[in-house]
Each structure stands twice: as structure tokens, then as C-alpha cells.
Coordinates of C-alpha atoms in Angstrom, one line a residue:
M323 CA 255.1 310.3 61.4
N324 CA 254.1 313.3 63.5
P325 CA 251.9 312.2 66.5
V326 CA 249.7 315.3 65.9
I327 CA 249.0 314.3 62.3
D328 CA 248.3 310.7 63.5
A329 CA 245.8 312.0 66.0
W330 CA 244.2 314.3 63.5
L331 CA 243.9 311.5 60.9
A332 CA 242.4 309.1 63.5
S333 CA 239.8 311.8 64.5
V334 CA 238.9 312.4 60.9
V335 CA 238.3 308.7 60.2
L336 CA 236.4 308.1 63.5
G337 CA 234.3 311.2 62.9
A338 CA 233.4 310.2 59.4
A339 CA 232.4 306.7 60.6
L340 CA 230.3 308.2 63.4
A341 CA 228.5 310.6 61.0
S342 CA 227.9 307.9 58.5
G343 CA 226.4 305.7 61.2
I344 CA 224.1 308.4 62.4
V345 CA 222.9 309.2 58.9
L346 CA 222.1 305.5 58.2
V347 CA 220.3 305.1 61.5
V348 CA 218.2 308.3 61.0
S349 CA 217.4 307.3 57.4
R350 CA 216.0 304.0 58.6
V351 CA 213.6 305.5 61.1
P352 CA 210.0 305.0 59.7
R353 CA 208.7 308.3 61.1
W354 CA 211.3 310.3 59.1
G355 CA 211.3 308.2 55.9
A356 CA 207.5 307.5 55.4
P357 CA 205.2 310.3 54.1
S358 CA 202.6 311.5 56.5
L359 CA 198.9 310.6 56.2
S360 CA 197.9 314.2 55.2
R361 CA 200.5 314.2 52.4
R362 CA 199.2 310.8 51.1
I363 CA 195.5 311.9 50.9
A364 CA 196.2 315.6 49.9
P365 CA 196.1 315.0 46.1
Y366 CA 192.5 313.7 46.4
I367 CA 191.3 316.6 48.4
R368 CA 193.4 319.4 46.8
D369 CA 190.5 321.9 46.7
V370 CA 190.2 321.9 50.5
T371 CA 193.9 321.7 51.4
D372 CA 196.1 323.7 49.1
P373 CA 196.4 324.3 45.3
H374 CA 199.6 322.3 44.9
G375 CA 198.2 319.1 46.4
T376 CA 201.0 318.8 49.0
G377 CA 198.8 318.9 52.1
I378 CA 199.6 320.0 55.6
D379 CA 202.3 317.8 57.2
Q380 CA 201.8 316.8 60.8
A381 CA 204.4 318.3 63.1
V382 CA 207.3 316.1 63.9
G383 CA 209.6 317.3 66.6
F384 CA 210.6 317.3 70.2
G385 CA 209.3 319.4 73.0
G386 CA 206.7 321.1 70.8
V387 CA 209.3 322.1 68.2
D388 CA 208.4 321.2 64.6
V389 CA 211.6 319.8 63.3
R390 CA 210.5 319.5 59.7
A391 CA 209.2 323.0 59.6
T392 CA 212.4 324.3 61.2
V393 CA 214.6 322.4 58.8
R394 CA 212.5 323.6 55.8
A395 CA 212.7 327.2 57.0
V396 CA 216.5 327.0 57.5
L397 CA 216.9 325.5 54.0
T398 CA 214.7 328.1 52.4
R399 CA 216.6 330.9 54.2
A400 CA 219.9 329.3 52.9
G401 CA 218.5 329.2 49.4
G402 CA 217.5 332.9 49.7
M403 CA 221.1 333.7 50.8
L404 CA 222.4 331.9 47.7
S405 CA 220.1 334.1 45.6
G406 CA 218.8 331.1 43.6
S407 CA 215.5 330.0 45.1
H408 CA 213.4 331.2 42.1
A409 CA 215.8 329.8 39.6
V410 CA 215.9 326.5 41.5
A411 CA 212.1 326.3 41.6
R412 CA 211.9 327.0 37.9
R413 CA 214.4 324.4 37.0
L414 CA 212.7 321.8 39.3
R415 CA 209.5 322.5 37.5
Q416 CA 211.1 322.3 34.1
A417 CA 212.8 319.1 35.0
G418 CA 209.5 317.6 36.1
S419 CA 210.8 316.9 39.6
V420 CA 208.5 316.5 42.6
L421 CA 211.1 318.1 45.0
E422 CA 210.6 321.4 46.6
P423 CA 213.4 324.0 46.6
A424 CA 214.1 323.3 50.3
Q425 CA 214.3 319.6 49.6
F426 CA 216.6 320.2 46.7
R427 CA 218.8 322.3 49.0
A428 CA 218.9 319.4 51.4
R429 CA 220.0 317.1 48.6
Q430 CA 222.6 319.6 47.6
I431 CA 223.9 319.7 51.2
G432 CA 224.1 315.9 51.1
W433 CA 226.1 316.0 47.9
G434 CA 228.4 318.6 49.5
L435 CA 228.8 316.4 52.5
A436 CA 229.7 313.4 50.3
G437 CA 232.3 315.6 48.5
F438 CA 233.7 316.7 51.8
I439 CA 234.0 313.1 53.0
S440 CA 235.6 312.1 49.7
G441 CA 238.1 314.9 50.0
G442 CA 238.8 314.0 53.6
L443 CA 239.5 310.4 52.6
L444 CA 241.9 311.5 49.9
T445 CA 243.7 313.7 52.4
V446 CA 244.0 310.8 54.8
L447 CA 245.3 308.6 51.9
F448 CA 247.9 311.2 50.9
A449 CA 249.0 311.6 54.5
L450 CA 249.4 307.8 55.0
I451 CA 251.6 307.5 51.9
G452 CA 253.7 310.4 53.0
A453 CA 252.7 312.8 50.2
V454 CA 251.7 315.7 52.5
A455 CA 251.6 319.1 50.8
P456 CA 249.8 322.3 51.7
A457 CA 247.4 321.8 48.8
V458 CA 246.3 318.5 50.1
W459 CA 244.5 320.1 53.1
V460 CA 242.2 322.0 50.7
L461 CA 240.8 318.8 49.2
P462 CA 237.8 318.5 51.7
A463 CA 236.7 322.1 50.9
L464 CA 237.1 321.5 47.2
G465 CA 235.2 318.3 47.4
A466 CA 232.3 319.9 49.2
A467 CA 232.1 322.8 46.7
G468 CA 232.4 320.3 43.8
G469 CA 229.5 318.2 45.2
V470 CA 227.3 321.3 45.6
F471 CA 228.0 322.6 42.1
L472 CA 227.7 319.1 40.5
C473 CA 224.2 318.7 42.0
D474 CA 223.2 322.1 40.6
M475 CA 224.6 321.3 37.2
R476 CA 222.8 318.0 37.2
L477 CA 219.5 319.7 37.8
A478 CA 220.2 322.4 35.1
R479 CA 221.0 319.7 32.6
A480 CA 217.9 317.7 33.4
A481 CA 215.8 320.8 33.0
S482 CA 217.4 321.7 29.7
E483 CA 217.0 318.3 28.3
R484 CA 213.3 318.1 29.3
V485 CA 212.6 321.6 27.8
N486 CA 214.2 320.4 24.6
R487 CA 212.0 317.4 24.5
I488 CA 208.9 319.6 25.1
E489 CA 209.9 321.8 22.2
E490 CA 210.4 318.8 19.9
E491 CA 207.0 317.2 20.9
L492 CA 205.1 320.5 20.6
P493 CA 204.4 320.4 16.8
T494 CA 203.1 316.8 16.9
V495 CA 200.9 317.5 19.9
L496 CA 199.4 320.6 18.4
E497 CA 198.6 318.8 15.1
F498 CA 197.0 316.0 17.0
L499 CA 194.9 318.5 19.0
A500 CA 193.9 320.2 15.7
L501 CA 192.9 316.8 14.2
C502 CA 190.8 316.0 17.3
L503 CA 189.1 319.4 17.0
S504 CA 188.5 319.0 13.3
A505 CA 186.8 315.7 14.1
G506 CA 184.2 317.5 16.3
E507 CA 185.6 317.1 19.8
G508 CA 185.9 319.9 22.3
I509 CA 189.2 321.3 23.4
L510 CA 189.0 319.6 26.8
D511 CA 188.1 316.2 25.3
A512 CA 191.0 316.7 22.8
L513 CA 193.4 317.4 25.6
R514 CA 192.2 314.4 27.5
R515 CA 192.6 312.2 24.4
V516 CA 196.1 313.4 23.7
S517 CA 197.2 313.0 27.3
A518 CA 195.7 309.5 27.4
V519 CA 197.2 308.1 24.2
G520 CA 200.5 310.1 24.1
S521 CA 203.8 309.5 25.8
G522 CA 206.4 312.1 26.5
A523 CA 207.2 315.1 28.6
L524 CA 204.6 317.4 27.1
T525 CA 201.8 314.8 27.3
D526 CA 202.7 314.3 31.0
E527 CA 202.2 318.1 31.5
L528 CA 198.9 317.9 29.6
R529 CA 197.8 315.0 31.8
G530 CA 198.4 317.2 34.9
L531 CA 196.5 320.0 33.2
V532 CA 193.5 317.8 32.6
V533 CA 193.6 316.7 36.3
D534 CA 193.8 320.4 37.3
V535 CA 190.8 321.2 35.1
G536 CA 188.9 318.3 36.6
T537 CA 189.5 319.6 40.1
G538 CA 187.7 322.9 39.2
I539 CA 190.4 325.2 37.7
P540 CA 189.3 327.0 34.6
L541 CA 191.0 325.8 31.4
P542 CA 192.4 329.3 30.4
S543 CA 193.9 329.7 33.9
A544 CA 195.4 326.2 33.8
L545 CA 196.9 326.8 30.3
R546 CA 198.4 330.1 31.5
R547 CA 199.8 328.6 34.6
L548 CA 201.3 325.7 32.6
A549 CA 203.1 328.2 30.2
A550 CA 204.3 330.3 33.2
D551 CA 205.7 327.3 35.0
L552 CA 207.6 325.8 32.1
E553 CA 208.7 329.0 30.5
V554 CA 209.1 327.5 27.0
P555 CA 208.8 330.3 24.4
A556 CA 207.0 328.2 21.7
L557 CA 204.6 326.7 24.3
S558 CA 203.9 330.1 25.8
R559 CA 203.0 331.6 22.4
A560 CA 200.8 328.6 21.5
T561 CA 198.9 328.7 24.9
E562 CA 198.5 332.5 24.7
Q563 CA 196.9 332.2 21.2
L564 CA 194.8 329.3 22.3
V565 CA 193.5 331.1 25.3
S566 CA 192.7 334.2 23.1
A567 CA 190.9 332.0 20.6
L568 CA 188.9 330.4 23.5
E569 CA 187.9 333.8 24.8
R570 CA 187.0 335.3 21.4
G571 CA 185.4 332.2 19.9
A572 CA 187.9 331.9 17.0
P573 CA 188.3 328.5 15.2
L574 CA 190.7 326.5 17.4
A575 CA 191.8 324.0 14.7
Q576 CA 193.2 326.7 12.4
V577 CA 195.0 328.4 15.3
L578 CA 196.6 325.1 16.3
H579 CA 197.6 324.2 12.7
S580 CA 199.3 327.6 12.3
H581 CA 201.2 327.3 15.6
A582 CA 202.2 323.7 14.7
A583 CA 203.8 325.0 11.4
D584 CA 205.5 327.8 13.4
A585 CA 206.8 325.3 15.9
R586 CA 208.2 323.2 13.1
E587 CA 209.9 326.1 11.5
G588 CA 211.4 327.1 14.9
A589 CA 212.6 323.5 15.4
K590 CA 214.2 323.5 12.0
Q591 CA 216.0 326.8 12.7
A592 CA 217.2 325.5 16.1
L593 CA 218.5 322.4 14.3
I594 CA 220.4 324.5 11.8
E595 CA 221.9 326.6 14.6
R596 CA 222.9 323.4 16.5
A597 CA 224.5 322.0 13.4
G598 CA 226.5 325.2 13.0
R599 CA 227.8 324.9 16.6
K600 CA 228.7 321.3 16.1
E601 CA 230.6 322.2 13.0
I602 CA 232.7 324.6 15.0
W603 CA 233.4 321.9 17.6
M604 CA 234.3 319.4 14.8
L605 CA 237.1 321.8 13.7
L606 CA 238.8 321.6 17.1
P607 CA 240.3 318.1 16.6
L608 CA 241.2 319.0 13.0
V609 CA 243.1 322.1 14.0
F610 CA 244.7 320.9 17.3
A611 CA 245.3 317.2 16.5
I612 CA 245.3 316.3 12.8
L613 CA 246.9 319.4 11.3
P614 CA 249.9 319.5 13.7
L615 CA 250.5 315.8 13.1
S616 CA 250.4 316.3 9.3
V617 CA 252.8 319.2 9.6
L618 CA 255.1 317.2 11.8
F619 CA 255.2 314.2 9.5
A620 CA 255.9 316.5 6.6
I621 CA 258.7 318.6 8.2
Y622 CA 260.4 316.2 10.6
P623 CA 262.1 313.9 7.9
G624 CA 263.7 316.9 6.3
I625 CA 265.0 318.3 9.6
F626 CA 266.3 314.8 10.5
M627 CA 268.1 314.6 7.1
L628 CA 269.6 318.0 7.6
R629 CA 270.9 317.1 11.0
L630 CA 272.6 314.0 9.6
G631 CA 274.2 316.2 6.8
L632 CA 272.6 314.1 4.1
G633 CA 270.6 317.0 2.6

């Protein structure tokens, strides 16, 4: 084998081993892995720190340079260059993730690095077995791009699935709230009861809403912020009508009953549309697998007999 290729393969293997060792060592450092004291106590003093409850991290760096702030700024700038920071923040919120956009970008870079290493290992393997081709040298770049896009697709799928669960749970939660209001409870007590006894994505959001109201945020503002963060059309309509009813003094139980019925009709329509799309997908194996085999079984015996001259 060519000595230049041997030296390049050895450098790739040794460089990957060194990078893996450095990553493992840094990940085990307690100062980098453990959350800071301000981040741990921030959720309990949210009104005097920041509205998101994240707190102010202590600077960690060398020579007066805050490494965390620098890395976060670089990742935020990279996300802005990719023109997807707002979309990433929205999908993280819809997926119920506690990650920030900069942290997700760091995870995405990790996935890209893992794809790059996997592509490099495949390149080394092909070179060792002698199957060296020009396309083999592109495998590390393809692996890195695949890792980045796979991480983004995974987030998008998680956000879509959680939004679908919220839409499915919305009619039941609205009817439960209407039942609590008909029994004489207030809207905040009804929300607190539903969030305490319920389980699911929407009840988790309501539990966070009750906590926000308990920290001093007005209920209409908390409802509007919840609808704006999740961006679920049915939930946005329900919260808007609920806020209007609160401000105008309209009967809340009747409003919730009507929106529960509308949500059920919307879910039924979405189910019919989904069934229509599945019906089209079910035609694919029929058209491209079963029908050609049926035609082949019907025609091939006749063609075979004609070739033998028996027909």
C-alpha cells in the first residue's frame, strides 16, 4: 500500500482516539458537568432573577474570560447564520425540552462530530480492504452532514408528536375544566385540579401555567404566553376565547363546552384526513408489488409455452 495513505490513515486513527479521550476527560470534570448554584436555586427566586427561571450562571473560564458565555455566544451566532434559531426555539418549546437553542446547537455539533468520526472509520476500513475510490473520501463530510440533519429531524419529529398529543388531549381537558367550573370552582382552582390529577403533555403545560400564576404572573398573560409558545391552533383559539370571557365576565363553562365540541370536530376531521393519506400509502404496495406479480403469473406461462412451441 502507498506509504502516504498509510501515514494518513494512522494520523486519522490517532487523531480520533485523541479527540475521544479529550472529550471523555472534559465530560468527567465536575465543574463543567454539574449545574451552578445560581441555576439550582433560580426556579425558587424566579421573580428576582429572570422570568424563565434559568438564573445567572457564574463565570467559568481562564484569565477572566467566561468560557460558557463565549461558547453560548458562538453557538447563538452559528444558529443565526443557519437562519433557524427562532424555528429551533419554537420546536424545543413544542417538544417540551429544557434545552436552549445554543445547547441544542452544541448537541447538533456533537452529532455531526459523531457522523464525521463514523465516516472516517468507514474510510479507513475501505482503505484497509483495498476498496479505495474517489467517493470514499467524501464519507466523513456526508457523515457529518447526516448527523446534523438527523438531530434536527429528531427534534422536529418530537415536536410534531407532542403537538399531536396536545391536540388529542385538548377536548378532554376542556370538558374537565368546564365540569369543575359548573361545580362552583374558580378558573384557577379548576386549572390546579386538572394539572394535579391529569397526566399528559397538556396537563404538564397547565402545571407550569399554575406555577407561573403562583409566582405573580396574571392568568390572562400566562394563558396568552402558553398559546404563543406552543403555537397549536386549537389551543390558541380556546385560550383567546377564555381570556376574552375572563375580561368580559362571560360564563366560562359554556365557552369551554363549545370549544371542547369544536376541538372534537377538528380532531375528527384530522382523523379523516389522516385516514385518506394512509389509504393512498396503502395503494403503493398494491400497485408496485401485488399487481405486477399478478400480471407476471398470468402472462409468463403463456409466453413460456409459446417459446416451447406448444401453443
